[in-house]
Short mmCIF file of C-alpha atoms in Angstrom, two decimals:
data_model
loop_
_atom_site.label_atom_id
_atom_site.label_comp_id
_atom_site.label_asym_id
_atom_site.label_seq_id
_atom_site.Cartn_x
_atom_site.Cartn_y
_atom_site.Cartn_z
CA MET Q 970 -21.50 -28.56 -88.63
CA ASP Q 971 -20.23 -32.04 -89.53
CA ILE Q 972 -16.75 -33.23 -88.26
CA ALA Q 973 -14.70 -34.70 -91.01
CA TRP Q 974 -13.00 -37.39 -89.01
CA SER Q 975 -11.40 -38.79 -92.10
CA LEU Q 976 -9.51 -35.54 -92.44
CA PHE Q 977 -8.57 -35.23 -88.62
CA THR Q 978 -4.88 -35.77 -88.13
CA PRO Q 979 -4.25 -35.43 -84.42
CA TRP Q 980 -0.92 -36.84 -84.06
CA HIS Q 981 0.53 -34.67 -86.83
CA SER Q 982 -1.21 -31.57 -85.34
CA LEU Q 983 0.18 -32.17 -81.88
CA ALA Q 984 3.73 -32.92 -83.08
CA GLY Q 985 3.74 -29.96 -85.49
CA GLY Q 986 2.35 -27.58 -82.88
CA ALA Q 987 5.01 -28.88 -80.42
CA LEU Q 988 7.77 -27.98 -82.89
CA ILE Q 989 6.31 -24.53 -83.43
CA GLY Q 990 6.06 -23.88 -79.68
CA LEU Q 991 9.55 -25.19 -79.22
CA ALA Q 992 10.91 -22.92 -81.94
CA ALA Q 993 9.14 -19.92 -80.40
CA SER Q 994 10.61 -20.78 -76.95
CA LEU Q 995 14.06 -21.21 -78.44
CA LEU Q 996 13.93 -17.74 -80.12
CA LEU Q 997 12.60 -16.24 -76.92
CA LEU Q 998 15.29 -17.76 -74.60
CA GLY Q 999 18.22 -17.50 -77.10
CA ASN Q 1000 17.48 -14.24 -78.69
CA GLY Q 1001 14.90 -12.43 -76.46
CA GLN Q 1002 12.65 -12.18 -79.53
CA ILE Q 1003 9.08 -13.18 -80.47
CA ALA Q 1004 8.60 -15.49 -83.42
CA GLY Q 1005 6.07 -13.28 -85.13
CA ILE Q 1006 6.58 -13.78 -88.88
CA SER Q 1007 4.80 -10.68 -89.97
CA GLY Q 1008 7.02 -8.67 -87.66
CA ILE Q 1009 10.14 -10.39 -88.90
CA LEU Q 1010 9.22 -9.93 -92.60
CA GLY Q 1011 8.02 -6.41 -92.11
CA ASN Q 1012 11.18 -5.26 -90.38
CA LEU Q 1013 13.35 -6.95 -93.03
CA LEU Q 1014 11.62 -4.56 -95.52
CA THR Q 1015 13.28 -1.68 -93.72
CA ARG Q 1016 16.89 -0.79 -93.66
CA GLU Q 1017 17.12 -0.36 -89.92
CA GLY Q 1018 15.22 -3.70 -89.32
CA ARG Q 1019 17.71 -6.10 -91.13
CA ALA Q 1020 19.03 -7.61 -87.96
CA PRO Q 1021 21.13 -10.87 -88.43
CA TRP Q 1022 18.87 -12.99 -86.25
CA ARG Q 1023 15.84 -12.13 -88.45
CA LEU Q 1024 17.79 -13.12 -91.62
CA ALA Q 1025 18.97 -16.38 -89.92
CA PHE Q 1026 15.50 -17.24 -88.72
CA LEU Q 1027 13.96 -16.66 -92.08
CA ALA Q 1028 16.86 -18.76 -93.79
CA GLY Q 1029 15.99 -21.55 -91.33
CA MET Q 1030 12.36 -21.54 -92.42
CA VAL Q 1031 13.24 -21.45 -96.06
CA LEU Q 1032 15.57 -24.45 -95.52
CA SER Q 1033 12.96 -26.59 -93.60
CA PRO Q 1034 11.46 -28.13 -96.80
CA LEU Q 1035 14.81 -29.15 -97.96
CA LEU Q 1036 15.52 -30.69 -94.64
CA LEU Q 1037 12.31 -32.73 -94.72
CA TRP Q 1038 12.39 -33.38 -98.53
CA SER Q 1039 13.28 -37.07 -98.41
CA VAL Q 1040 10.66 -37.89 -95.73
CA MET Q 1041 7.96 -35.42 -96.77
CA ALA Q 1042 5.49 -38.07 -97.70
CA GLU Q 1043 5.80 -39.72 -94.24
CA VAL Q 1044 5.74 -36.52 -92.21
CA ALA Q 1045 3.07 -34.41 -93.97
CA PRO Q 1046 -0.37 -35.26 -92.99
CA ALA Q 1047 -1.87 -34.98 -96.59
CA THR Q 1048 -0.70 -34.35 -99.99
CA VAL Q 1049 -0.77 -30.75 -101.13
CA GLN Q 1050 -2.88 -30.32 -104.29
CA THR Q 1051 -1.76 -27.67 -106.93
CA PRO Q 1052 -4.61 -25.81 -108.46
CA ASP Q 1053 -4.79 -24.75 -112.08
CA ILE Q 1054 -3.47 -21.28 -112.74
CA ASP Q 1055 -6.36 -18.94 -113.75
CA THR Q 1056 -6.87 -15.26 -113.40
CA GLN Q 1057 -9.63 -15.68 -110.68
CA THR Q 1058 -7.44 -17.93 -108.64
CA VAL Q 1059 -4.43 -15.67 -108.91
CA ALA Q 1060 -6.42 -12.58 -108.10
CA ARG Q 1061 -8.00 -14.21 -105.08
CA LEU Q 1062 -4.46 -15.26 -103.69
CA LEU Q 1063 -2.98 -11.73 -104.43
CA VAL Q 1064 -5.77 -9.99 -102.64
CA GLY Q 1065 -5.79 -12.52 -99.75
CA GLY Q 1066 -2.09 -12.25 -99.39
CA PHE Q 1067 -2.21 -8.42 -99.27
CA LEU Q 1068 -4.99 -8.46 -96.65
CA VAL Q 1069 -3.04 -10.89 -94.57
CA GLY Q 1070 0.08 -8.79 -94.66
CA LEU Q 1071 -1.77 -5.53 -94.01
CA GLY Q 1072 -3.85 -7.00 -91.28
CA THR Q 1073 -1.18 -8.71 -89.25
CA ARG Q 1074 1.07 -5.72 -89.50
CA LEU Q 1075 -1.59 -3.32 -88.37
CA ALA Q 1076 -3.08 -5.54 -85.69
CA ASN Q 1077 0.23 -6.47 -83.93
CA GLY Q 1078 2.98 -7.63 -86.34
CA HIS Q 1079 5.88 -6.21 -84.24
CA HIS Q 1080 8.77 -8.09 -82.63
CA LEU Q 1081 9.63 -8.15 -78.99
CA HIS Q 1082 12.37 -5.60 -78.40
CA GLY Q 1083 14.05 -7.95 -76.04
CA ARG Q 1084 17.74 -8.28 -75.33
CA GLY Q 1085 19.16 -11.30 -76.76
CA LEU Q 1086 22.51 -13.14 -76.36
CA CYS Q 1087 24.66 -10.24 -77.75
CA ASP Q 1088 22.83 -7.45 -76.02
CA CYS Q 1089 22.90 -8.44 -72.40
CA CYS Q 1090 26.14 -6.78 -71.54
CA ALA Q 1091 28.92 -4.64 -72.69
CA VAL Q 1092 31.71 -7.03 -73.79
CA ALA Q 1093 34.86 -6.89 -75.89
CA ALA Q 1094 34.38 -6.92 -79.78
CA ASP Q 1095 35.56 -10.44 -80.21
CA GLN Q 1096 33.20 -11.58 -77.63
CA ARG Q 1097 30.37 -9.68 -79.31
CA ARG Q 1098 31.15 -11.34 -82.47
CA ARG Q 1099 31.08 -14.77 -80.95
CA CYS Q 1100 27.77 -13.80 -79.43
CA ALA Q 1101 26.42 -12.63 -82.68
CA MET Q 1102 27.30 -16.05 -84.28
CA LYS Q 1103 25.58 -17.84 -81.38
CA SER Q 1104 22.56 -15.65 -81.69
CA ALA Q 1105 22.33 -16.23 -85.47
CA PHE Q 1106 22.77 -19.93 -85.06
CA SER Q 1107 20.12 -20.11 -82.32
CA ALA Q 1108 17.77 -18.18 -84.56
CA MET Q 1109 18.39 -20.42 -87.59
CA ILE Q 1110 17.72 -23.63 -85.58
CA ALA Q 1111 14.50 -22.01 -84.32
CA GLY Q 1112 13.46 -21.09 -87.88
CA LEU Q 1113 14.28 -24.83 -88.94
CA LEU Q 1114 12.03 -26.02 -86.13
CA PHE Q 1115 9.36 -23.47 -86.89
CA GLY Q 1116 9.16 -24.40 -90.58
CA SER Q 1117 9.30 -28.11 -89.86
CA GLY Q 1118 6.45 -27.64 -87.46
CA LEU Q 1119 4.34 -26.03 -90.22
CA ILE Q 1120 5.13 -28.83 -92.58
CA VAL Q 1121 4.36 -31.68 -90.03
CA SER Q 1122 1.17 -30.13 -88.77
CA GLY Q 1123 -0.14 -29.51 -92.41
CA MET Q 1124 -0.44 -25.69 -92.08
CA VAL Q 1125 1.50 -25.33 -95.38
CA ASN Q 1126 -1.62 -27.03 -97.02
CA PRO Q 1127 -4.26 -24.37 -97.69
CA ALA Q 1128 -6.99 -27.09 -98.01
CA LYS Q 1129 -6.18 -28.18 -94.45
CA VAL Q 1130 -6.50 -24.63 -93.09
CA LEU Q 1131 -9.63 -23.89 -95.03
CA GLY Q 1132 -11.16 -27.11 -93.71
CA PHE Q 1133 -10.69 -25.74 -90.15
CA LEU Q 1134 -12.12 -22.30 -91.01
CA ASP Q 1135 -15.28 -23.78 -92.85
CA LEU Q 1136 -17.58 -24.32 -89.95
CA THR Q 1137 -20.60 -24.86 -92.16
CA GLY Q 1138 -19.17 -27.74 -94.07
CA GLN Q 1139 -16.93 -30.68 -93.37
CA TRP Q 1140 -15.07 -29.30 -90.47
CA ASP Q 1141 -11.50 -30.44 -89.87
CA PRO Q 1142 -10.58 -29.63 -86.22
CA SER Q 1143 -6.82 -30.54 -86.65
CA LEU Q 1144 -5.60 -26.95 -86.63
CA GLY Q 1145 -7.12 -26.46 -83.13
CA LEU Q 1146 -4.67 -29.11 -81.80
CA VAL Q 1147 -1.81 -27.37 -83.67
CA MET Q 1148 -2.65 -24.13 -81.81
CA ALA Q 1149 -3.17 -25.98 -78.46
CA SER Q 1150 0.10 -27.78 -78.60
CA ALA Q 1151 2.06 -24.64 -79.89
CA ILE Q 1152 0.49 -22.46 -76.97
CA VAL Q 1153 1.50 -24.95 -74.27
CA LEU Q 1154 5.19 -25.11 -75.47
CA SER Q 1155 5.37 -21.36 -76.00
CA TRP Q 1156 3.98 -20.83 -72.44
CA VAL Q 1157 6.69 -23.02 -71.08
CA GLY Q 1158 9.37 -20.73 -72.87
CA VAL Q 1159 7.79 -17.65 -71.64
CA LYS Q 1160 7.90 -18.85 -68.02
CA LEU Q 1161 11.39 -20.02 -68.38
CA ALA Q 1162 12.39 -16.66 -69.84
CA ALA Q 1163 10.70 -14.74 -67.05
CA ARG Q 1164 12.66 -16.66 -64.45
CA ARG Q 1165 16.09 -16.22 -66.05
CA SER Q 1166 18.52 -15.29 -63.51
CA ASP Q 1167 20.32 -12.47 -65.29
CA PRO Q 1168 18.50 -9.23 -64.47
CA ALA Q 1169 20.41 -7.49 -67.40
CA CYS Q 1170 18.44 -9.62 -69.85
CA PRO Q 1171 14.79 -8.80 -69.16
CA VAL Q 1172 11.99 -10.38 -71.36
CA ASP Q 1173 9.11 -7.90 -71.32
CA PRO Q 1174 6.42 -8.83 -73.79
CA PRO Q 1175 4.91 -5.70 -75.30
CA ALA Q 1176 1.37 -4.84 -74.16
CA LYS Q 1177 -1.09 -3.79 -76.90
CA PRO Q 1178 -4.42 -2.27 -76.03
CA ILE Q 1179 -7.63 -3.17 -77.98
CA ASP Q 1180 -7.74 -0.23 -80.40
CA LYS Q 1181 -8.93 0.51 -83.96
CA PRO Q 1182 -5.86 -0.80 -85.84
CA LEU Q 1183 -6.04 -4.06 -83.83
CA VAL Q 1184 -9.65 -4.71 -84.58
CA LEU Q 1185 -9.45 -3.55 -88.20
CA GLY Q 1186 -6.15 -5.49 -88.66
CA SER Q 1187 -7.64 -8.64 -87.29
CA ILE Q 1188 -10.69 -8.38 -89.56
CA MET Q 1189 -8.47 -7.88 -92.59
CA PHE Q 1190 -6.35 -10.83 -91.56
CA GLY Q 1191 -9.33 -13.07 -91.18
CA ILE Q 1192 -10.72 -12.21 -94.62
CA GLY Q 1193 -7.26 -12.60 -96.21
CA TRP Q 1194 -6.72 -16.01 -94.40
CA GLY Q 1195 -10.06 -17.30 -95.71
CA LEU Q 1196 -9.41 -16.13 -99.13
CA SER Q 1197 -5.92 -17.54 -99.54
CA GLY Q 1198 -5.68 -20.30 -96.97
CA PHE Q 1199 -2.24 -19.02 -95.91
CA CYS Q 1200 -0.93 -16.92 -92.97
CA PRO Q 1201 2.65 -15.38 -93.23
CA GLY Q 1202 4.62 -18.41 -91.83
CA PRO Q 1203 3.23 -21.25 -93.98
CA ALA Q 1204 3.30 -18.82 -97.03
CA VAL Q 1205 7.01 -18.38 -96.55
CA VAL Q 1206 7.73 -22.15 -96.24
CA ALA Q 1207 5.42 -23.20 -99.03
CA ALA Q 1208 6.92 -20.52 -101.27
CA SER Q 1209 10.40 -21.71 -100.59
CA ASP Q 1210 9.21 -25.06 -102.13
CA TRP Q 1211 8.08 -23.17 -105.23
CA TYR Q 1212 4.41 -23.82 -104.61
CA TRP Q 1213 2.85 -21.34 -106.96
CA PRO Q 1214 -0.19 -20.43 -104.78
CA ALA Q 1215 2.07 -19.54 -101.97
CA LEU Q 1216 4.32 -17.44 -104.30
CA ALA Q 1217 1.12 -15.53 -105.38
CA VAL Q 1218 0.25 -14.95 -101.73
CA MET Q 1219 3.77 -13.80 -101.06
CA ALA Q 1220 3.50 -11.27 -103.99
CA GLY Q 1221 0.49 -9.77 -102.21
CA LEU Q 1222 1.64 -10.15 -98.67
CA LEU Q 1223 4.88 -8.22 -98.87
CA PRO Q 1224 3.34 -5.20 -100.28
CA GLY Q 1225 0.69 -5.39 -97.61
CA LEU Q 1226 3.48 -5.39 -94.87
CA ALA Q 1227 5.11 -2.51 -96.56
CA VAL Q 1228 1.87 -0.38 -96.76
CA ALA Q 1229 1.10 -1.11 -93.08
CA GLY Q 1230 4.65 -0.42 -92.05
CA ALA Q 1231 4.55 2.99 -93.90
CA PHE Q 1232 1.33 3.89 -92.24
CA GLN Q 1233 2.77 2.93 -88.75
CA ALA Q 1234 5.81 4.94 -89.32
CA ARG Q 1235 3.75 8.00 -90.29
CA GLU Q 1236 1.66 7.54 -87.20
CA ARG Q 1237 4.79 7.49 -85.05
CA ASN Q 1238 6.14 10.61 -86.72
CA SER Q 1239 3.06 12.47 -86.39
CA ALA Q 1240 2.74 11.43 -82.63
CA GLY Q 1241 6.42 12.38 -82.00
#
């Protein structure tokens, strides 16, 4: 394995990861929710899952390329290349997107059923409305930060991601710094949330055992990620900028989420 130092972008990676971690912490502290994009998208595909905070967070992600449009060349670590449209490439991206959606939803892909700003106590209707507005605003800012972090770190560039996954070629370690930076900031948010003084607003991350869906879903996700170069968050942000490979990935990812959601719903019904 040879490290491609010419492709290594440590400062972009650290800054982008910090924005992602900050966004995750803000969503956890402000809304009592986990910034899991597959869970957010998957729940939005169901009638009962269309909570305002999910729509607001997704809107923030979609708006992030517009926010950074004028400075995109300065903040992005590398120019995103657009491949030619051909049948083989489209098929690879569709299959990759489907496996990413199916795998992430099966493996974990659910949000934290926390109690956010509007669920902490029984208040008057006008106060609940104000709380709902604060919750949606907080989620939108978190979505903007999350999307901006993906752009700054280079995760919306599939070539950058595939350079990290290719351990046998010219390896680009940048994505490792993105993960490390995001984990540190997210860890701070989790600790702050756990120490919040209001006992009526607990933050209890869901525990998930290592079972067959987790293992199979992780394998599917890994294969899909390698085929497409996209996971759900970067695909949403890049698709909002009308980058056609990301649009193709989303065309496969959403059905994958829907199939996995239907399977999980059937499992819950049979267990109940």
